[in-house]
Coordinates of C-alpha atoms in Angstrom, one line a residue:
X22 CA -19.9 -9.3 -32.5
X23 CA -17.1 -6.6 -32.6
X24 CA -18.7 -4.7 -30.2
X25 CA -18.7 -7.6 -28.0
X26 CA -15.3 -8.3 -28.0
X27 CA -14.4 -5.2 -27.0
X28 CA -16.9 -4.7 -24.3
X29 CA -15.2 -8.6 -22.8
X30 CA -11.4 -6.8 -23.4
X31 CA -12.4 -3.8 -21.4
X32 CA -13.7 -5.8 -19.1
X33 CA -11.0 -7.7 -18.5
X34 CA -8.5 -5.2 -18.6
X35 CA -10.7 -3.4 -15.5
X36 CA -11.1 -7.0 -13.8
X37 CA -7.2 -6.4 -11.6
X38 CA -8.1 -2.9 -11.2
X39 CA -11.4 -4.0 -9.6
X40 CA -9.7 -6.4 -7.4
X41 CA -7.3 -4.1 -5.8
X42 CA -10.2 -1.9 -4.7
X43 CA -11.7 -4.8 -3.2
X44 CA -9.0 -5.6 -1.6
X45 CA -8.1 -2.2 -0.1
X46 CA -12.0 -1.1 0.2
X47 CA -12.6 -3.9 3.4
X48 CA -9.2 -2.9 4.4
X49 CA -10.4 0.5 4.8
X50 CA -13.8 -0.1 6.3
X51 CA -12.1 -2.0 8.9
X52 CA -9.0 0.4 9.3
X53 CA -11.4 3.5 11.0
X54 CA -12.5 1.8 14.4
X55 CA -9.3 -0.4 14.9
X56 CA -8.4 0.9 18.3
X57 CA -12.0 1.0 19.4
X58 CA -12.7 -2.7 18.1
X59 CA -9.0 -3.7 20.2
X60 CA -10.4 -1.6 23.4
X61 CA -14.0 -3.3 23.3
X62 CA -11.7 -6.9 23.2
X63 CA -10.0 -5.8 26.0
X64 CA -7.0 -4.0 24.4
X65 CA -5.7 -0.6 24.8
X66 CA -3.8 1.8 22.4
X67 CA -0.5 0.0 23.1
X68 CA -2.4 -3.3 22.2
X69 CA -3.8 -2.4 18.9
X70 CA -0.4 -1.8 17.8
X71 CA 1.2 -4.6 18.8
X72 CA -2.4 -6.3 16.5
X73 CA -1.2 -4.0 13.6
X74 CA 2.3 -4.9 14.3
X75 CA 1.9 -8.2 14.1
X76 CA -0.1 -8.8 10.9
X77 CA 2.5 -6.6 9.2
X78 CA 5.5 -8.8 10.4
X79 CA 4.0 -11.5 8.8
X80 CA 3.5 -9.6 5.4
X81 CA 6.6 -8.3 5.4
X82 CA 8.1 -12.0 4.8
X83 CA 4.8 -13.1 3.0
X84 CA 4.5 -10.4 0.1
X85 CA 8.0 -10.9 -1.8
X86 CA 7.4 -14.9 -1.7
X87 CA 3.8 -14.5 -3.1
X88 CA 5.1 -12.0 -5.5
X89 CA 8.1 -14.6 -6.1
X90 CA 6.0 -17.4 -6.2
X91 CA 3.4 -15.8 -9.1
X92 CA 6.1 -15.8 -11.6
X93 CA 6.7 -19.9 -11.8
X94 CA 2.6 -20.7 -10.1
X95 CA 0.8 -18.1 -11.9
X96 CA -0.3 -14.2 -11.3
X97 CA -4.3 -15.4 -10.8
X98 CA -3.5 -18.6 -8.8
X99 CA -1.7 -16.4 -6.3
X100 CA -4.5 -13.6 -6.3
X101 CA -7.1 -16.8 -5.6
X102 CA -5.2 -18.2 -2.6
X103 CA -4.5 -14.5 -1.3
X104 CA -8.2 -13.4 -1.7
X105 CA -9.1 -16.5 0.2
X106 CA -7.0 -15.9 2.7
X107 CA -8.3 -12.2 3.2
X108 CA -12.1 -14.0 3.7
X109 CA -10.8 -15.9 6.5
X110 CA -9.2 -12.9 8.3
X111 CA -12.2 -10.5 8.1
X112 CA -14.6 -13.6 9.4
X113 CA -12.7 -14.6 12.2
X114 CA -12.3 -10.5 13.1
X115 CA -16.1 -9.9 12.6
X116 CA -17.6 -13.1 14.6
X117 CA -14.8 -13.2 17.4
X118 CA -15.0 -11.6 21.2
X119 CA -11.4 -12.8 21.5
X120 CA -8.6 -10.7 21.8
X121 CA -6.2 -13.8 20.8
X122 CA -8.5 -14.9 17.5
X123 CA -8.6 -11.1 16.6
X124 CA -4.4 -11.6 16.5
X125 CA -4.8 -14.8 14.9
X126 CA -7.1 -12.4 11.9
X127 CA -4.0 -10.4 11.9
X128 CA -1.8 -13.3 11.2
X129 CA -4.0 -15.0 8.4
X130 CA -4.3 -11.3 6.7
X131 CA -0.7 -11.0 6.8
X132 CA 0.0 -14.3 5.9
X133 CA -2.2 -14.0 2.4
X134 CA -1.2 -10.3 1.5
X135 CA 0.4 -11.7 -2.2
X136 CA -2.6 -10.0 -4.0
X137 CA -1.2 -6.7 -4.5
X138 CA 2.2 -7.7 -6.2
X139 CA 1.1 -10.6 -7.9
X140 CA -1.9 -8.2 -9.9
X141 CA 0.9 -5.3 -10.4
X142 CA 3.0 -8.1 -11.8
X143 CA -0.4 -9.6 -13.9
X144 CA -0.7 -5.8 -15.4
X145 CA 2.9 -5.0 -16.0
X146 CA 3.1 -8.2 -18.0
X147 CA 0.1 -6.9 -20.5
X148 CA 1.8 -3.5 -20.8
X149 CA 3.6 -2.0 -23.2
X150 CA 6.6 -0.1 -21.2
X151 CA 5.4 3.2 -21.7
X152 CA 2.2 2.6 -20.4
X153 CA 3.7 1.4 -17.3
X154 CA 3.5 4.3 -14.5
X155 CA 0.0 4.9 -15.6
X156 CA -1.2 2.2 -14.9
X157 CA 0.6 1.9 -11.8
X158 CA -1.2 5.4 -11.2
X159 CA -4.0 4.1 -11.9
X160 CA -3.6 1.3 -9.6
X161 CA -2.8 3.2 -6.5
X162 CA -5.6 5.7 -7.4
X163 CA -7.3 2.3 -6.5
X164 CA -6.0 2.6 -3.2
X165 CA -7.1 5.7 -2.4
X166 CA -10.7 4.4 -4.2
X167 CA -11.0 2.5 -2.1
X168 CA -9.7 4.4 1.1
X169 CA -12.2 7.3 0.0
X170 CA -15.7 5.3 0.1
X171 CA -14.3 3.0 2.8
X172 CA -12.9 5.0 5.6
X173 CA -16.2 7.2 5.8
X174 CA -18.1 4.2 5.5
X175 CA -16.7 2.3 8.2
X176 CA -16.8 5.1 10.4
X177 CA -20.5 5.8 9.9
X178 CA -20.9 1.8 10.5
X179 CA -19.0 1.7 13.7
X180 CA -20.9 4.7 14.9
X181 CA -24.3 3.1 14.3
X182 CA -23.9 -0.2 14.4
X183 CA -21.5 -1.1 16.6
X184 CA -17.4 -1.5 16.6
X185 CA -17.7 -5.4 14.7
X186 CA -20.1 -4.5 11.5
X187 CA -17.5 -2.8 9.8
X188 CA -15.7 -6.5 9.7
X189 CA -18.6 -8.1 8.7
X190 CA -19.5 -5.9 5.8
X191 CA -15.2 -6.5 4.8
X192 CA -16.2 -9.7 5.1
X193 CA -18.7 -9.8 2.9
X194 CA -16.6 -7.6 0.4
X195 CA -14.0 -10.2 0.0
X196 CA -16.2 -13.1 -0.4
X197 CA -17.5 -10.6 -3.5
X198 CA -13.8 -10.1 -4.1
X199 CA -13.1 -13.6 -4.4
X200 CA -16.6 -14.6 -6.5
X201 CA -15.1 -12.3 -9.1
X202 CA -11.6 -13.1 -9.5
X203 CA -12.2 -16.5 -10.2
X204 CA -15.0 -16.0 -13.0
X205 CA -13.1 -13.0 -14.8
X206 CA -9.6 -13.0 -14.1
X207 CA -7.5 -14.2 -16.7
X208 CA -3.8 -15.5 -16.7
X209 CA -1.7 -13.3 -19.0
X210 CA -0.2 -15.5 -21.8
X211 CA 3.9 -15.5 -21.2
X212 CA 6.6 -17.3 -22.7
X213 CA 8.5 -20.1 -21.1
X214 CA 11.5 -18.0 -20.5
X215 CA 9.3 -15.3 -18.7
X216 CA 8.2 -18.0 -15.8
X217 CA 11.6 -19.5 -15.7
X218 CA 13.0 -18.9 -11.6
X219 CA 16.5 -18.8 -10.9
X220 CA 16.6 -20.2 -7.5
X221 CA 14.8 -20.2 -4.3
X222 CA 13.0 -16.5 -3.4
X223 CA 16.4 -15.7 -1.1
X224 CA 18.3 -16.1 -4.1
X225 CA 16.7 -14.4 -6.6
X226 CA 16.3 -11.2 -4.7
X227 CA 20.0 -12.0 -3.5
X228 CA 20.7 -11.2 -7.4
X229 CA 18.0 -8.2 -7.5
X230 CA 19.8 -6.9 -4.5
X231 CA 23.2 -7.3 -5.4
X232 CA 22.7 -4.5 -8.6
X233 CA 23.4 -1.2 -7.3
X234 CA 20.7 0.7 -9.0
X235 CA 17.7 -2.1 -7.5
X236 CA 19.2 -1.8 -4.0
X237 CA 19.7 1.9 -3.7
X238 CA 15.5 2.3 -5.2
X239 CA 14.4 -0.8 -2.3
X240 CA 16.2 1.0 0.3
X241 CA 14.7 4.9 -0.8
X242 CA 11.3 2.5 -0.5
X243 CA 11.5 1.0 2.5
X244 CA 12.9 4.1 4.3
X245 CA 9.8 6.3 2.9
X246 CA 7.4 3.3 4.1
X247 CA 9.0 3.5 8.1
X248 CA 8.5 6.9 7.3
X249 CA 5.0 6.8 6.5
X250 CA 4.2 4.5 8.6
X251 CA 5.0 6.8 11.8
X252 CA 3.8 9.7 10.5
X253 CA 0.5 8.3 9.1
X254 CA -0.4 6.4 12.5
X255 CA 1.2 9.3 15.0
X256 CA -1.6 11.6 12.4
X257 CA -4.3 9.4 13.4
X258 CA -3.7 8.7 16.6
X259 CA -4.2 12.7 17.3
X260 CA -6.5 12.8 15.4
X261 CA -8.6 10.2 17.8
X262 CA -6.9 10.8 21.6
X263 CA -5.6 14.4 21.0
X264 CA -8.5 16.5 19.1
X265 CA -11.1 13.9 20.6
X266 CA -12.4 13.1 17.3
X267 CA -15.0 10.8 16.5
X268 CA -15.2 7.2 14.1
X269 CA -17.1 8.9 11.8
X270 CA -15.4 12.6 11.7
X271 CA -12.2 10.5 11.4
X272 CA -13.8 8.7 8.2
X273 CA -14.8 12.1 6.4
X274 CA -11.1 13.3 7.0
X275 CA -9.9 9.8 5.7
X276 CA -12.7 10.4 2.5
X277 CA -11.2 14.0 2.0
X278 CA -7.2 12.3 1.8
X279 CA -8.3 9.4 -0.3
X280 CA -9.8 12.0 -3.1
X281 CA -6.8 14.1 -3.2
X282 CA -4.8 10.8 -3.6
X283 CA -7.0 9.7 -5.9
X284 CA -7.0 13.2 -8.1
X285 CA -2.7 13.1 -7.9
X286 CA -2.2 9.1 -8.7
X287 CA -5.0 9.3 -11.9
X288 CA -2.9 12.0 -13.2
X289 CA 0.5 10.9 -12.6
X290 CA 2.2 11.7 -16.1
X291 CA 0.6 14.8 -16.0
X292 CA 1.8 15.7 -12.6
X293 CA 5.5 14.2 -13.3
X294 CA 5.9 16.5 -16.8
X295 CA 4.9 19.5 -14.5
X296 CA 7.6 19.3 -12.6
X297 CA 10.3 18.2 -15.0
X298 CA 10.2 14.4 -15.1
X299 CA 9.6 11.4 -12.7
X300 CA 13.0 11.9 -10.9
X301 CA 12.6 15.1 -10.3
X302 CA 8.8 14.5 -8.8
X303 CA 9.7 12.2 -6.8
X304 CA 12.7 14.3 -5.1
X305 CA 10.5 17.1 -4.6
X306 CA 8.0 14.6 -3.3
X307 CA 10.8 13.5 -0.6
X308 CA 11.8 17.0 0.3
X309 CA 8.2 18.0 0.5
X310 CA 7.4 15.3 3.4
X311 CA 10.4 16.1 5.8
X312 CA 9.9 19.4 5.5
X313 CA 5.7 18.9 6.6
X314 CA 6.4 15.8 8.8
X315 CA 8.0 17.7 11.9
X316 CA 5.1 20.7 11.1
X317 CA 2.6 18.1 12.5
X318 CA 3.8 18.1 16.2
X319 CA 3.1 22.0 16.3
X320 CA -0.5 21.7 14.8
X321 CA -3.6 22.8 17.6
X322 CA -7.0 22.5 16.0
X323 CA -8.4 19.7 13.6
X324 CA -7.9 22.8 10.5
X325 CA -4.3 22.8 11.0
X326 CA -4.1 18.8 11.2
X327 CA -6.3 18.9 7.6
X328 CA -4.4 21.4 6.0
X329 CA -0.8 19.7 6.6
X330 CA -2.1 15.8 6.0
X331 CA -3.1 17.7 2.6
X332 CA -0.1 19.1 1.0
X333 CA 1.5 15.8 2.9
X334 CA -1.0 13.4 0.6
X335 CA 0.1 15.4 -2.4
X336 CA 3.2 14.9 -2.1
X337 CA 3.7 11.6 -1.7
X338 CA 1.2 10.1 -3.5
X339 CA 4.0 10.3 -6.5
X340 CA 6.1 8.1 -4.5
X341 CA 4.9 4.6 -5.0
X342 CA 4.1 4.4 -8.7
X343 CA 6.9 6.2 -10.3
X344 CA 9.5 4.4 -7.9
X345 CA 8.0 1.0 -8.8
X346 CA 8.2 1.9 -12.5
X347 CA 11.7 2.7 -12.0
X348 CA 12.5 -0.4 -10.6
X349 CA 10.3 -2.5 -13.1
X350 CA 12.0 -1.1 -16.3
X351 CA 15.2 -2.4 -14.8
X352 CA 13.5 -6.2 -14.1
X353 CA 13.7 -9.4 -16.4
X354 CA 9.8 -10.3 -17.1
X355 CA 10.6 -13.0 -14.6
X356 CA 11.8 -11.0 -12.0
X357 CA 9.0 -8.7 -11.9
X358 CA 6.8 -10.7 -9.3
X359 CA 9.7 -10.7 -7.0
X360 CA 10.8 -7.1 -7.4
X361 CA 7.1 -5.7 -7.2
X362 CA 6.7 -8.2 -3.8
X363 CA 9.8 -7.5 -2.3
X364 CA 8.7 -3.0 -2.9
X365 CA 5.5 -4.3 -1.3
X366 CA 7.1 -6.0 1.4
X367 CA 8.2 -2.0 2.2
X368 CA 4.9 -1.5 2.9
X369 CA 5.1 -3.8 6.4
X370 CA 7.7 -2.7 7.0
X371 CA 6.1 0.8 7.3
X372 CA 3.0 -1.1 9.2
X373 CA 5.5 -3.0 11.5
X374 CA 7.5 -0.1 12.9
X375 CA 4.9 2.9 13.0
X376 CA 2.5 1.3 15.2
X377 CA 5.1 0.2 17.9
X378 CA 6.5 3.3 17.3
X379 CA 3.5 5.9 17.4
X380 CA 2.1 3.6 20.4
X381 CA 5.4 3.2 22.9
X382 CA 7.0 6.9 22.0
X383 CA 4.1 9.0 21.5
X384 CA 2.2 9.0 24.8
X385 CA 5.6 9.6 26.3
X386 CA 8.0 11.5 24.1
X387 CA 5.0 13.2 21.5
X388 CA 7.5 14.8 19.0
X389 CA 9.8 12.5 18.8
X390 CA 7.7 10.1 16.4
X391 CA 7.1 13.2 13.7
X392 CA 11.0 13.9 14.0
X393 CA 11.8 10.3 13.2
X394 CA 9.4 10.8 10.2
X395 CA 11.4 13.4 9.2
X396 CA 14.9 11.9 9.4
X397 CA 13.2 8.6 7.9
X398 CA 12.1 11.0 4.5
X399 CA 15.8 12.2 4.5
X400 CA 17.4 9.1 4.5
X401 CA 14.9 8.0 1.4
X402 CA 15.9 11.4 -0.5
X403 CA 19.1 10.1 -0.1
X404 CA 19.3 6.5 -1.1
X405 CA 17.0 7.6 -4.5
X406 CA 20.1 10.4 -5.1
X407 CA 22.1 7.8 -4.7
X408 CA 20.2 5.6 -7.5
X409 CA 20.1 8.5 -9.7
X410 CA 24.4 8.8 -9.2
X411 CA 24.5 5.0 -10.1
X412 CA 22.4 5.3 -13.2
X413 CA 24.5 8.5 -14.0
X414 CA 27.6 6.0 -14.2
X415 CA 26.2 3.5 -16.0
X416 CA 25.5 6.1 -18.9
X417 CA 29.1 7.2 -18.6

């Protein structure tokens, strides 16, 4: 009987972590033949973005009001409605020939993109403070999980069975997702004061926005996002047009990034005590990516391209979970939903500027997109120095 129980803890302890690799696993399927499933619609390079763009828009409003909304409706109620909403984008995108629906998936998928902050929210509320960045490690090792089987695996399905089957099989995937939220995931147990709101989502991150040391860590986030944004899609997109490169070579690169991020995110306290602490990795991290992001441009063979998108995954795969423990030590319980939605919201931020970006400048201008990587990974280094100077005074 005691074996049991602890088997049904474990289980449910693993239950989030499952559903965030089923969340970014169809994401990644999907994710390898984009441009070719926007070209066989009709679309070109320029349109694909504009898709990308356009779902990202959407989630940039949506995440921080999911995440919001999960600390008065409920971390699991959220992550129901937002995994439902995920079915309905990858059906309409796998059993559409219209360009127009296909944007219409975008919407929807943006529209429902709560489940990430509302199950960092879920864990951080059943985690004792020092366990925090672990298992925020261990949730973007998730991530790259789940970008590791799926990018490989979408590529070898688009080669072989044509640009729509990897949407079906993400279809499929999020029906599973949903199936198993709602027969294993369970509400963390919180006090009254913990789901008491203070206003309307504008005013409560008004409040979260208005404290020097919050603002200075949303702003390092959303400028590394942009940043990685430009410089993750301008990496693909020479990957594809420039070296030539096929679905399924694409998705063995993408297999290769999603280990090493993977290997770095699992190991996050390790990694941070190496270096001298969490502040100090994720400085180095930010130095570390300007200085590779303008190296891209001058790469000429697919070795070169490998090599730099390497020590580039490395180094900022430190970024998201130490800066969102940072900024979830400094939250009320009840702010944590909104805080974790609003660092999210970074996120489409990042997807809503690099593929406009990367699709307008780079077929005209091509190093101007890995030089506005760079200057965006500067402005980060300096906004987190800047939260480090406030938190200095604060001591004093």
């Amino acid at each position: 009987e005691k074996m049991d129980r602890t088997t049904s803890t474990s289980m449910k302890d693993w239950i989030p972590f499952l559903g965030l690799f089923l969340y970014w696993f169809p994401l990644a399927i999907q994710s390898t033949n984009f441009v070719d499933l926007i070209e066989e619609l009709g679309g070109d390079f320029s349109t694909s973005s504009l898709a990308a763009a356009c779902g990202a828009l959407i989630s940039f409003f949506g995440t921080p009001y999911w995440g919001s909304l999960s600390d008065s409706l409920g971390r699991r109620t959220v992550v129901l409605i937002c995994t439902a909403g995920q079915v309905c984008m990858y059906g309409l995108a796998a059993f559409t020939s219209s360009l127009p629906l296909f944007f219409l998936s975008r919407v929807i998928g943006g529209a429902s993109s709560g489940l990430p902050p509302a199950t960092q929210a879920l864990i951080i509320d059943t985690t004792p403070q020092d366990q925090v960045s672990k298992k925020l490690g261990n949730m973007g090792a998730m991530t790259g999980v789940g970008f590791l089987v799926g990018v490989p695996l979408g590529g070898f399905i688009a080669t072989n069975m044509g640009n729509h089957a990897p949407s079906v099989i993400a279809f499929a995937m999020s029906i599973a997702n949903l199936a198993i939220c709602y027969a294993f995931l369970v509400e963390p147990q919180r006090t009254t004061s913990q789901k008491t709101k203070k206003g309307s989502i504008i005013e409560e991150l008004g409040v979260i926005f208005r404290r020097p040391f919050l603002r200075n860590l949303l702003l390092t986030r959303a400028c590394q996002e942009i940043a990685q944004g430009i410089l993750g899609n301008s990496w693909s997109e020479v990957q594809r047009s420039t070296l030539g490169l096929s679905a399924q070579s694409r998705g063995l690169i993408g297999m290769y990034m999603g280990a090493l991020l993977t290997v770095i995110q699992t190991q996050i306290g390790t990694v941070s005590k190496m270096v001298g602490g969490p502040d100090r990795a994720i400085t180095y991290g930010f130095a570390s990516c300007l200085a590779l992001a303008p190296l891209f441009y001058l790469a000429s063979n697919v070795f070169q391209l490998v090599f730099l998108g390497s020590l580039w995954q490395v180094s900022s795969a430190v970024l998201l979970p130490l800066l969102n423990t940072k900024m979830s030590s400094e939250c009320q319980p009840s702010e944590q939903g909104a805080i974790l939605g609003a660092s999210e919201s970074t996120i489409s931020l990042g997807a809503v500027l690099g593929p406009i970006i990367t699709g307008y400048l780079l077929p005209v201008v091509p190093p101007l997109p890995f030089l506005l990587s760079c200057a965006s990974f500067s402005i980060a280094l300096g906004f987190f120095q800047a939260a480090l100077s406030e938190k200095s005074k604060r001591k004093d």
